[in-house]
Short mmCIF file of C-alpha atoms and ligand atoms in Angstrom, two decimals:
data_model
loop_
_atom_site.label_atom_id
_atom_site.label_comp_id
_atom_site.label_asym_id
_atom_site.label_seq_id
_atom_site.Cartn_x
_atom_site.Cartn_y
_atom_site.Cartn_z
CA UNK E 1 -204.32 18.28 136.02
CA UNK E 2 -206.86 15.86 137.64
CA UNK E 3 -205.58 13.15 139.52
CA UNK E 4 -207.37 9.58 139.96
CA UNK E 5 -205.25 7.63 142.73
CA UNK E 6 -205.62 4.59 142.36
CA UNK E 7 -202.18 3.10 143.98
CA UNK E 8 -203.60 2.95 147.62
CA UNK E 9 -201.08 0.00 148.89
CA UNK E 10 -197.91 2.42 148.33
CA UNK E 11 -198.93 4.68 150.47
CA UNK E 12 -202.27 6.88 151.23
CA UNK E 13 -203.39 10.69 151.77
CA UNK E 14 -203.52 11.55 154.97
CA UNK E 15 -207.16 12.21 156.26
CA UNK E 16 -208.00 15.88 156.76
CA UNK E 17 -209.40 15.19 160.04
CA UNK E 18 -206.03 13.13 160.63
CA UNK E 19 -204.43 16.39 159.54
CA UNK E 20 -206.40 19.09 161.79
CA UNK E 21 -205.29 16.48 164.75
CA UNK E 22 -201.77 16.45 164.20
CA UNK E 23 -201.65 20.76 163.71
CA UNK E 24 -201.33 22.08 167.15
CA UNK E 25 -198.82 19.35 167.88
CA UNK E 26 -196.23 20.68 166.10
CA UNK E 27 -196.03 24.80 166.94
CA UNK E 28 -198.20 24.83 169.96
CA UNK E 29 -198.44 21.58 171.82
CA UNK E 30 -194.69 20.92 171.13
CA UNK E 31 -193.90 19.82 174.89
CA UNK E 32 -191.45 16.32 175.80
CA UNK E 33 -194.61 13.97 176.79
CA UNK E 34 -191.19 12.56 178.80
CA UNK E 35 -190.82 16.20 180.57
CA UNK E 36 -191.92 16.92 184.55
CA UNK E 37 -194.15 19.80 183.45
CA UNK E 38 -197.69 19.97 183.03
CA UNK E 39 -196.92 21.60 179.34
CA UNK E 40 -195.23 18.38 178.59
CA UNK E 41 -197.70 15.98 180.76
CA UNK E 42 -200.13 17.34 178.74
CA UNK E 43 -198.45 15.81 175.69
CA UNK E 44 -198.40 12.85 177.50
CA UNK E 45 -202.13 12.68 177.73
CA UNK E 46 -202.75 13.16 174.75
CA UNK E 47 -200.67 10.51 173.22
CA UNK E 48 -201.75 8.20 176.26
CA UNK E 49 -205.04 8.55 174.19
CA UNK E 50 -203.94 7.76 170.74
CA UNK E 51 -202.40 4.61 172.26
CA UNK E 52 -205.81 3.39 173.31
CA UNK E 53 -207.42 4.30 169.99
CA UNK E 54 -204.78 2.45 168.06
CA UNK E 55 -204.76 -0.43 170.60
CA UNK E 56 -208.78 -0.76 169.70
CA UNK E 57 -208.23 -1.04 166.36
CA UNK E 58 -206.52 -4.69 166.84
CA UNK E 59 -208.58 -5.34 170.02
CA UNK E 60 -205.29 -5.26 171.88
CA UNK E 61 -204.23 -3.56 175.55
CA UNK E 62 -202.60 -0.11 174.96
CA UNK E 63 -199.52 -1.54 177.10
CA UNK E 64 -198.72 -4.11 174.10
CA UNK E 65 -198.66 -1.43 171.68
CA UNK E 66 -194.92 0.01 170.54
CA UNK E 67 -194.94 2.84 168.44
CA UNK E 68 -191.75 2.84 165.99
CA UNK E 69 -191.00 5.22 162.64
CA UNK E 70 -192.49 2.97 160.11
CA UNK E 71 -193.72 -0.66 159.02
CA UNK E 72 -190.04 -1.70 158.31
CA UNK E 73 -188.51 -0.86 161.61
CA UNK E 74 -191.85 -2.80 163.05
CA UNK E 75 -190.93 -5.54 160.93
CA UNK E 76 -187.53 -5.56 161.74
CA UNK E 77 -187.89 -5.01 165.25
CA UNK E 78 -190.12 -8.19 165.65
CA UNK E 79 -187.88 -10.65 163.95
CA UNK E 80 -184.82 -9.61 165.76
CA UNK E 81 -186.46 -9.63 168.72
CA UNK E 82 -187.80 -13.02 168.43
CA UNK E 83 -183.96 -14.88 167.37
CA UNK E 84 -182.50 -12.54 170.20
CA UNK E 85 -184.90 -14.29 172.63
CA UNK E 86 -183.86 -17.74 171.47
CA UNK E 87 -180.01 -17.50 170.86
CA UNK E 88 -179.98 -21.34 170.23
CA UNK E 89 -182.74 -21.37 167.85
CA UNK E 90 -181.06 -21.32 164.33
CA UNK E 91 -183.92 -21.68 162.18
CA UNK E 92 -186.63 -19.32 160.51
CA UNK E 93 -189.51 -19.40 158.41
CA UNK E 94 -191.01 -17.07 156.42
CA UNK E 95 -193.29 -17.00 152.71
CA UNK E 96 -191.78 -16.00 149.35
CA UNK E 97 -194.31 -13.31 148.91
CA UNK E 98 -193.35 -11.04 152.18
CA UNK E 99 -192.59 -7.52 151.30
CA UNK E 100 -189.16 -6.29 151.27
CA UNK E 101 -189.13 -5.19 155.08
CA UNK E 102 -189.07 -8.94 155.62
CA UNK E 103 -187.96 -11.10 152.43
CA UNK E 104 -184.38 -8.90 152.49
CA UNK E 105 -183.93 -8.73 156.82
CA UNK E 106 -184.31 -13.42 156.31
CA UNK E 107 -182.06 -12.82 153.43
CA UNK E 108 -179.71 -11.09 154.91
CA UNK E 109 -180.27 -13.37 158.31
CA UNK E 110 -179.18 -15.93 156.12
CA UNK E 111 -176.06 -14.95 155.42
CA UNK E 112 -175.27 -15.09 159.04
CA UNK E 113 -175.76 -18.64 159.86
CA UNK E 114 -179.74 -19.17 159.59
CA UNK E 115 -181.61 -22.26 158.14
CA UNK E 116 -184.58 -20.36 156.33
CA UNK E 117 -187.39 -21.49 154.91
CA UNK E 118 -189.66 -19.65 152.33
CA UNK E 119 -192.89 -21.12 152.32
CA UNK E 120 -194.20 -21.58 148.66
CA UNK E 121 -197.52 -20.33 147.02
CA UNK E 122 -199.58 -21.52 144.43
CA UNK E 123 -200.76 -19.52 141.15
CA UNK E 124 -203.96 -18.01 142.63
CA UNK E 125 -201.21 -16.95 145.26
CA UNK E 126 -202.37 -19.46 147.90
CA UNK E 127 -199.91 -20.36 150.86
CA UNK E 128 -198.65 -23.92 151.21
CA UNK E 129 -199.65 -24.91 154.90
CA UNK E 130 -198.48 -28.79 154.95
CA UNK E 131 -195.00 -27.15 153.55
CA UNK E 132 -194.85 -24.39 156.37
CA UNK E 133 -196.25 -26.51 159.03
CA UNK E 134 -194.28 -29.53 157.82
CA UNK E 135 -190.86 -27.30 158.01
CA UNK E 136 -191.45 -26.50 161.99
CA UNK E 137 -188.97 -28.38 163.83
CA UNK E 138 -187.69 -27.64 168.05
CA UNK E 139 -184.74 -25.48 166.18
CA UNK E 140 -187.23 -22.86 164.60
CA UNK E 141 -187.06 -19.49 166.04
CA UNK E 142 -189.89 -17.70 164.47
CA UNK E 143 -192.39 -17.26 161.89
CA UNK E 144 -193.42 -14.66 159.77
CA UNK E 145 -196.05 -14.84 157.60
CA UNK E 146 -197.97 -11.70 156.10
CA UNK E 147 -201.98 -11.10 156.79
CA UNK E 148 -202.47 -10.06 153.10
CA UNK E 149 -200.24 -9.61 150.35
CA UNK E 150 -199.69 -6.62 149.24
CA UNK E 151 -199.61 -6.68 145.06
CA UNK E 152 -202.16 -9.55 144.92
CA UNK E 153 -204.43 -8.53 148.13
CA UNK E 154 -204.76 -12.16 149.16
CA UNK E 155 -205.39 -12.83 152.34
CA UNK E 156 -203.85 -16.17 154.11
CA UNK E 157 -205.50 -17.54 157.03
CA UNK E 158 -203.46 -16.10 159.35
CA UNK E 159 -205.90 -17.32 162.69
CA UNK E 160 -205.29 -20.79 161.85
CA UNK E 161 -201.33 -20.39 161.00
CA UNK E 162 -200.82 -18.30 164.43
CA UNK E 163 -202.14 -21.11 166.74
CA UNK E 164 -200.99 -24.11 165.02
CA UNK E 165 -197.16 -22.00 165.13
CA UNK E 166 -197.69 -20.47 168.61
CA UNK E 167 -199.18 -23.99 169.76
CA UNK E 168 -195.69 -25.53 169.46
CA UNK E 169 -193.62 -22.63 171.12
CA UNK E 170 -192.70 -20.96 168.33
CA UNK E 171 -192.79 -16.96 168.28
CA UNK E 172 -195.51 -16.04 165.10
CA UNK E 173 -195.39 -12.74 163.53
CA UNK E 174 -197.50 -11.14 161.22
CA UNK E 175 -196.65 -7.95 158.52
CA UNK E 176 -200.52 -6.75 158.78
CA UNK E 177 -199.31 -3.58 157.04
CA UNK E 178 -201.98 -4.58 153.92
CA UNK E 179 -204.54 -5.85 156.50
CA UNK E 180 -205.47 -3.26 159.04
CA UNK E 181 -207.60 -0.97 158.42
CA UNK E 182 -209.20 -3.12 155.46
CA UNK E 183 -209.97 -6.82 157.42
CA UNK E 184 -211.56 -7.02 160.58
CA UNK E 185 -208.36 -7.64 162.92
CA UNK E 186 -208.69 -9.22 167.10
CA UNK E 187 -205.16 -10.61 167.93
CA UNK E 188 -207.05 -11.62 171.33
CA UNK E 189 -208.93 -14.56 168.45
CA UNK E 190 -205.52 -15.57 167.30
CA UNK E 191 -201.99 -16.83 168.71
CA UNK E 192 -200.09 -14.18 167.29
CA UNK E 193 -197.37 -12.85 169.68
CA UNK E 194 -196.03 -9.76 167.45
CA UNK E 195 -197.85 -8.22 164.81
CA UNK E 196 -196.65 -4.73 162.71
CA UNK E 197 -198.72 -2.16 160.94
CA UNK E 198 -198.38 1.44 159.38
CA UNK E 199 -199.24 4.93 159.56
CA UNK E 200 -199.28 5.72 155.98
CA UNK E 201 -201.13 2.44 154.91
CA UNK E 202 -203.97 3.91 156.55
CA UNK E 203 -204.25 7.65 156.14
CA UNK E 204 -201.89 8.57 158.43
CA UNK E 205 -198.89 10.54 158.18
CA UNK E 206 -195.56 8.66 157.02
CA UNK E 207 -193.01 8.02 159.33
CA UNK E 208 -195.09 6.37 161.71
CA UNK E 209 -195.43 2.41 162.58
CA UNK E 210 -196.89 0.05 165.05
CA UNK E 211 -195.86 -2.92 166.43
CA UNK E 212 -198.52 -5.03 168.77
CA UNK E 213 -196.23 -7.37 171.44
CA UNK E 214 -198.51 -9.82 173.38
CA UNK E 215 -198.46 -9.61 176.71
CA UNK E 216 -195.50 -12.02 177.64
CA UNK E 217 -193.68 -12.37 174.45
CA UNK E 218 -189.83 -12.09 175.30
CA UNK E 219 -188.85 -9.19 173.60
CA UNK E 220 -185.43 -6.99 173.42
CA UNK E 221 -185.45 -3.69 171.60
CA UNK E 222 -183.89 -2.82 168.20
CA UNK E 223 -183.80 0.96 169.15
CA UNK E 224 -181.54 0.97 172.24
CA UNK E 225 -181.74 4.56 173.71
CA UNK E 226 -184.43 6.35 176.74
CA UNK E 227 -186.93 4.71 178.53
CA UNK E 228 -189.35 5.53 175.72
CA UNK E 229 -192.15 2.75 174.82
CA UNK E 230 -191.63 1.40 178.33
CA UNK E 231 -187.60 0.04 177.31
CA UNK E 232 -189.00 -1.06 174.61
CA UNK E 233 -187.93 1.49 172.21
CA UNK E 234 -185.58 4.56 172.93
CA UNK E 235 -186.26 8.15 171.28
CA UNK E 236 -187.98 11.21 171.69
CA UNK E 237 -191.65 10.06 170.20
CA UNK E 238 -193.28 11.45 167.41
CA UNK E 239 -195.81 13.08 168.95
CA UNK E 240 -197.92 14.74 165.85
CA UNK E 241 -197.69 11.34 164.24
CA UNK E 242 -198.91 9.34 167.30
CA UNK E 243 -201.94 11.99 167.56
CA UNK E 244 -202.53 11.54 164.00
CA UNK E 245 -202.34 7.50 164.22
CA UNK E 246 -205.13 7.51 166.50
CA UNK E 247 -207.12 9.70 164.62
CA UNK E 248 -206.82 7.34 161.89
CA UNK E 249 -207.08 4.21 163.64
CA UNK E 250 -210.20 5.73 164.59
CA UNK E 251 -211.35 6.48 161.65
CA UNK E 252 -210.68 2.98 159.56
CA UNK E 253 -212.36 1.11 162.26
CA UNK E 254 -215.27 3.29 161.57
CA UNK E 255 -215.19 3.22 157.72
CA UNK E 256 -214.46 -0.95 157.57
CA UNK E 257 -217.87 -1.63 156.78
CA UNK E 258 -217.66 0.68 153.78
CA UNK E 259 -214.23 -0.38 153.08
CA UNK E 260 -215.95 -3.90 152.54
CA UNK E 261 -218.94 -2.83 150.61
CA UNK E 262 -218.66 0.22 148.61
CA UNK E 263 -214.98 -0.20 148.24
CA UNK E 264 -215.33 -3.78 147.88
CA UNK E 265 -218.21 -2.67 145.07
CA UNK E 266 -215.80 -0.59 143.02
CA UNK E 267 -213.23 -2.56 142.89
CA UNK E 268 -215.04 -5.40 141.34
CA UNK E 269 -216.35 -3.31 138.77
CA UNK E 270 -212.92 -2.16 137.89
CA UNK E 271 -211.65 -5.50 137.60
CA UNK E 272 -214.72 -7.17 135.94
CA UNK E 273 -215.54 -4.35 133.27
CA UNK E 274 -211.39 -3.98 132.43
CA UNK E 275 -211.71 -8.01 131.87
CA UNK E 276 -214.57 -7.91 129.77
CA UNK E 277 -213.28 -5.26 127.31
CA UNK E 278 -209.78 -6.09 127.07
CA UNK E 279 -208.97 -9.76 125.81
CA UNK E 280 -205.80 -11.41 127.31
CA UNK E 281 -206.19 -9.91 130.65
CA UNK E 282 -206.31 -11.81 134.07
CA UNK E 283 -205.99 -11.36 138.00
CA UNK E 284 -203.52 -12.60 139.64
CA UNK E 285 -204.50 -13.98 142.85
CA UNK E 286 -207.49 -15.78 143.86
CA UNK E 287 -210.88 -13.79 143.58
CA UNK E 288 -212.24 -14.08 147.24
CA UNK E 289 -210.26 -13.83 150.15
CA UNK E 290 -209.04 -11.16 148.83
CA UNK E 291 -208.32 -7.31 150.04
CA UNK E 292 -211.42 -5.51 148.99
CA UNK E 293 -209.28 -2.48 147.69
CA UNK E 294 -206.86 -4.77 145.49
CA UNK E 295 -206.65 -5.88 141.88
CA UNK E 296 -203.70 -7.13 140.34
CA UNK E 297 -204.36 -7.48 136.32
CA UNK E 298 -202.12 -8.86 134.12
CA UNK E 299 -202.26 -7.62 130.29
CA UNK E 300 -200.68 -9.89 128.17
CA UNK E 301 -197.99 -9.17 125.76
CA UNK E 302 -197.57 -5.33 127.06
CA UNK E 303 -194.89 -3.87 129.46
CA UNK E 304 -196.36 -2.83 132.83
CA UNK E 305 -194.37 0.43 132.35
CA UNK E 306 -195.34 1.35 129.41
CA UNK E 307 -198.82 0.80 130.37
CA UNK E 308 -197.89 3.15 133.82
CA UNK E 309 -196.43 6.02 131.34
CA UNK E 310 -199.59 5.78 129.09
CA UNK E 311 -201.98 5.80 132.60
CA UNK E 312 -199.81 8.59 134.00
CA UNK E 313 -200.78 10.80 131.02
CA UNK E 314 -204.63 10.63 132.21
CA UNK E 315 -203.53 11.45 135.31
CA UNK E 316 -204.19 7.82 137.12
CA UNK E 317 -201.52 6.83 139.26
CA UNK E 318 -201.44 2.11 140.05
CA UNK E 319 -198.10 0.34 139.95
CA UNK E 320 -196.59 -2.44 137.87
CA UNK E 321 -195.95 -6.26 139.47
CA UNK E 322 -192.17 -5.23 138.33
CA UNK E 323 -189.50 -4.79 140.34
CA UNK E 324 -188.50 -1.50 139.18
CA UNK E 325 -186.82 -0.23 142.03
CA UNK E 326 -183.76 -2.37 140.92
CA UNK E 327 -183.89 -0.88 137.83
CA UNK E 328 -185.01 -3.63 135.71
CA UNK E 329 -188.18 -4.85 134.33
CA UNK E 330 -187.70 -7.99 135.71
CA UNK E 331 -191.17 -9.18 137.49
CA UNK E 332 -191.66 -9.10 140.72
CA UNK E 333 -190.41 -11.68 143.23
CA UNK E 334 -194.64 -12.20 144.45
CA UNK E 335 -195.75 -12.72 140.49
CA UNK E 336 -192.63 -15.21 140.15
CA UNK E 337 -193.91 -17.33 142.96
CA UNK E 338 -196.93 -17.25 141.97
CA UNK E 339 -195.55 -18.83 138.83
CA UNK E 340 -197.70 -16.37 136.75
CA UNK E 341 -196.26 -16.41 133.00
CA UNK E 342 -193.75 -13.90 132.11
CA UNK E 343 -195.97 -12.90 128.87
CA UNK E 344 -198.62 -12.04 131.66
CA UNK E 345 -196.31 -10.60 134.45
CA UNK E 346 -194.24 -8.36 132.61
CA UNK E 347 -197.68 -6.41 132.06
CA UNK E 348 -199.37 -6.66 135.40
CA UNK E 349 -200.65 -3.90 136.87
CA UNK E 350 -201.94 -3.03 140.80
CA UNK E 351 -205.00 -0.87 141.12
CA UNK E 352 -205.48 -0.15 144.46
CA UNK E 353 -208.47 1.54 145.75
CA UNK E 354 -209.38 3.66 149.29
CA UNK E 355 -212.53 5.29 150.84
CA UNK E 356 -211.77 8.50 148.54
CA UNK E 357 -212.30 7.03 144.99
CA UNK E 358 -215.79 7.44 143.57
CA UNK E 359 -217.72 5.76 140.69
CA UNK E 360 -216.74 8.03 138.89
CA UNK E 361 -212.81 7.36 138.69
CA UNK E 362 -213.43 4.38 138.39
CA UNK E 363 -215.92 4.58 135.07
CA UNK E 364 -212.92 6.93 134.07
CA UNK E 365 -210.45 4.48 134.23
CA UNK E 366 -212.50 1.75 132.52
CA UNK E 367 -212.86 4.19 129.89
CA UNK E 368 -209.21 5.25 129.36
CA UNK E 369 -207.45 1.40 129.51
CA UNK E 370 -208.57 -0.62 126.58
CA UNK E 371 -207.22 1.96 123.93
CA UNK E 372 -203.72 2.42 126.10
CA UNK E 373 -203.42 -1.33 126.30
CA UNK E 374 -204.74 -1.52 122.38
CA UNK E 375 -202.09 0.80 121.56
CA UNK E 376 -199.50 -0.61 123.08
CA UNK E 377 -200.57 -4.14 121.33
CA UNK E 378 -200.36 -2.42 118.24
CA UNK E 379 -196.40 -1.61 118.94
CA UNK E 380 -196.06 -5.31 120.51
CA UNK E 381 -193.72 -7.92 118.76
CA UNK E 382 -195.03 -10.65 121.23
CA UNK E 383 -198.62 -9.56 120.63
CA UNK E 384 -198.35 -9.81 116.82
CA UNK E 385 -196.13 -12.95 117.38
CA UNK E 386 -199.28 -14.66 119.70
CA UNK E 387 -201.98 -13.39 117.31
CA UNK E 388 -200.35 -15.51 114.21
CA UNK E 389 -200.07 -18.36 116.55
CA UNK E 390 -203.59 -18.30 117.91
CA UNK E 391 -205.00 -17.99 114.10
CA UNK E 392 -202.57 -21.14 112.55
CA UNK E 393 -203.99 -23.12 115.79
C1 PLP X 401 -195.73 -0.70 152.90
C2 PLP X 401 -195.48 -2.04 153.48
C3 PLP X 401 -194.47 -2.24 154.44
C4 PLP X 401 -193.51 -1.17 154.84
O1 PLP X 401 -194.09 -0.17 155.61
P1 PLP X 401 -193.31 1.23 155.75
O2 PLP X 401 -194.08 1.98 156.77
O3 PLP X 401 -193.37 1.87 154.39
O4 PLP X 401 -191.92 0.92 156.17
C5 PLP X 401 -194.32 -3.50 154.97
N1 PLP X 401 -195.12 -4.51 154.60
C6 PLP X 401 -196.10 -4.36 153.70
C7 PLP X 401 -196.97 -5.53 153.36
C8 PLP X 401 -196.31 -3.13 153.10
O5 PLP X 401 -197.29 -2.99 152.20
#
């Protein structure tokens, strides 16, 4: 069965030039880049390489990049770093749209004795600066603040919020896991001190993260183990994933432009034809500063799985703005602080686009949603219930 993929933000296919990279790493090229032999020094080179090509991507030095397993662990790795630095510091600040990899580690941080603060947004999903920068006192340890978000794609100003943070001696990090690869990123433009991205965000392989440390940041590592990373975090490296990060790093620089045009092009067609032929519908999130690749549409009066189920059937894979890896149709914690209604969030759902979707798909999937989300109207209490209301008004 054909498959339209559509759900970009969850994770992406690995290139096939990322892919014929990565290949003679694993059966031939399998040497210790930490071994005294040439057969593992020339390992070493290789990934030496890689290093730089990532390190371009962000316009940083190759000696500030530390490769971890995933965006999570980069994530983590950062914050802990930054309140191990500053044992006094008891208070941190994040947003209440992070993803998971951050929202749960401040969670759980404050259970253990930490003031936090999660910065508000508004219902375009815009962040609250006068409430973050207003919350900074000589007690706050760090900041976290994501480059884009990833169910609504919106993008905070994340030059600005680094300086005026990193200005007053405060350690700034930034979850670019959404951004790279789709924004034009140069950490030497900005004052943040630790920023994380991921291999599978951007057509690499899974299991395979980054995190950027400026030069001078205090930093202790979550992964205590070898000299790996320079100290900065222990175990054997993942050498076929490091080869194919590169690759990739190379190749979204290259395609950023079209990422930002064509992608940019599609995505508004998506969103604008899908609004014009189904009534009720709405983005969440403000329209520019925006991802290119991201549209988050709510459909009133329908459930976001049920929508999902009927999609799936057609063979196009998006998510819901539920948070169904609890288990319950509650929606998610982004669409609840963005204070969008529950009529509205219990049916949003996230297209996300890449370099690999054509026209095509997309005139596909303009064609297939208005009779799933007319269907599912049909079965709808609420939508009977608001249809009686709007014609007695
Ligand atoms: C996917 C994602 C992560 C987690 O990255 P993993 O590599 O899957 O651990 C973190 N932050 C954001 C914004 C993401 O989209």
């Amino acid at each position: 069965m054909r498959v339209i993929y559509t759900d970009n933000n969850a994770t992406t296919q690995v290139a096939k030039p990322v892919l014929d990279e990565m290949i003679p790493f694993y059966h031939e090229l399998y040497g210790n880049p930490s071994s005294m032999h040439n057969f593992g020094g020339q390992v070493a080179k290789k990934t030496a390489e890689a290093r730089q090509k990532i390190a371009a991507l962000i316009n940083a030095d190759p000696s500030e990049i530390v490769l971890t397993s995933c965006g999570t662990e980069s994530d983590n790795t950062a914050i802990r770093a930054a309140i191990t630095s500053n044992p006094d510091k008891k208070h941190i600040v994040t947003t209440r749209v992070e993803h998971p990899a951050v929202k749960n580690l401040y969670e759980h941080l404050a259970k253990r004795g930490y003031r936090v603060t999660f910065v508000p947004v508004d219902r375009k999903g815009i962040l609250d600066l006068d409430y973050l920068y207003d919350s900074l006192t000589d007690d706050t340890a760090v900041v976290s603040v994501m480059w884009a978000n990833n169910e609504s794609g919106v993008i905070f100003p994340i030059e600005e919020i680094s300086r005026e943070v990193s200005d007053r001696g405060i350690v700034f990090h930034t979850d670019a896991v959404q951004a790279v690869g789709k924004i034009d990123i140069d950490v030497k433009k900005t004052g943040i001190d630790m920023l994380s991205f991921s291999g599978h965000k951007i057509h690499a392989p899974k299991g395979i993260g980054v995190l950027y440390v400026r030069k001078g940041t205090k930093f202790s590592p979550f992964m205590i183990g070898g000299h790996q990373e320079k100290g900065r975090r222990g175990g054997t490296e993942n050498v076929p994933s490091i080869i194919g990060l590169g690759k990739a790093c190379e190749l979204v620089g290259e395609q950023l432009e079209e990422e930002n045009t064509r992608v940019r092009a599609l995505r508004d067609k998506l969103e604008t034809e899908l609004l014009k032929r189904i009534t009720d519908a709405d983005i969440n999130g403000v329209k520019d500063n925006r991802l290119p690749n991201t549209t988050s549409i709510g459909f009133g009066y329908v459930e976001g799985e049920a929508i999902l189920l009927m999609m799936n059937e057609f063979g196009i894979c998006a998510s819901s703005g539920s948070a169904c890896t609890s288990g319950s149709l509650e929606p998610s914690h982004v669409l609840r602080a963005m204070g969008v209604p529950f009529t509205s969030a219990h049916g949003s759902i996230r297209f996300s686009l890449s370099v690999y979707n054509t026209e095509e798909e997309v005139d596909y999937i303009i064609e297939k949603m208005p009779p799933i989300i007319e269907r599912l109207r049909e079965m709808s209490p609420f939508w009977k219930q608001a249809q009686e209301g709007k014609l007695k008004n």
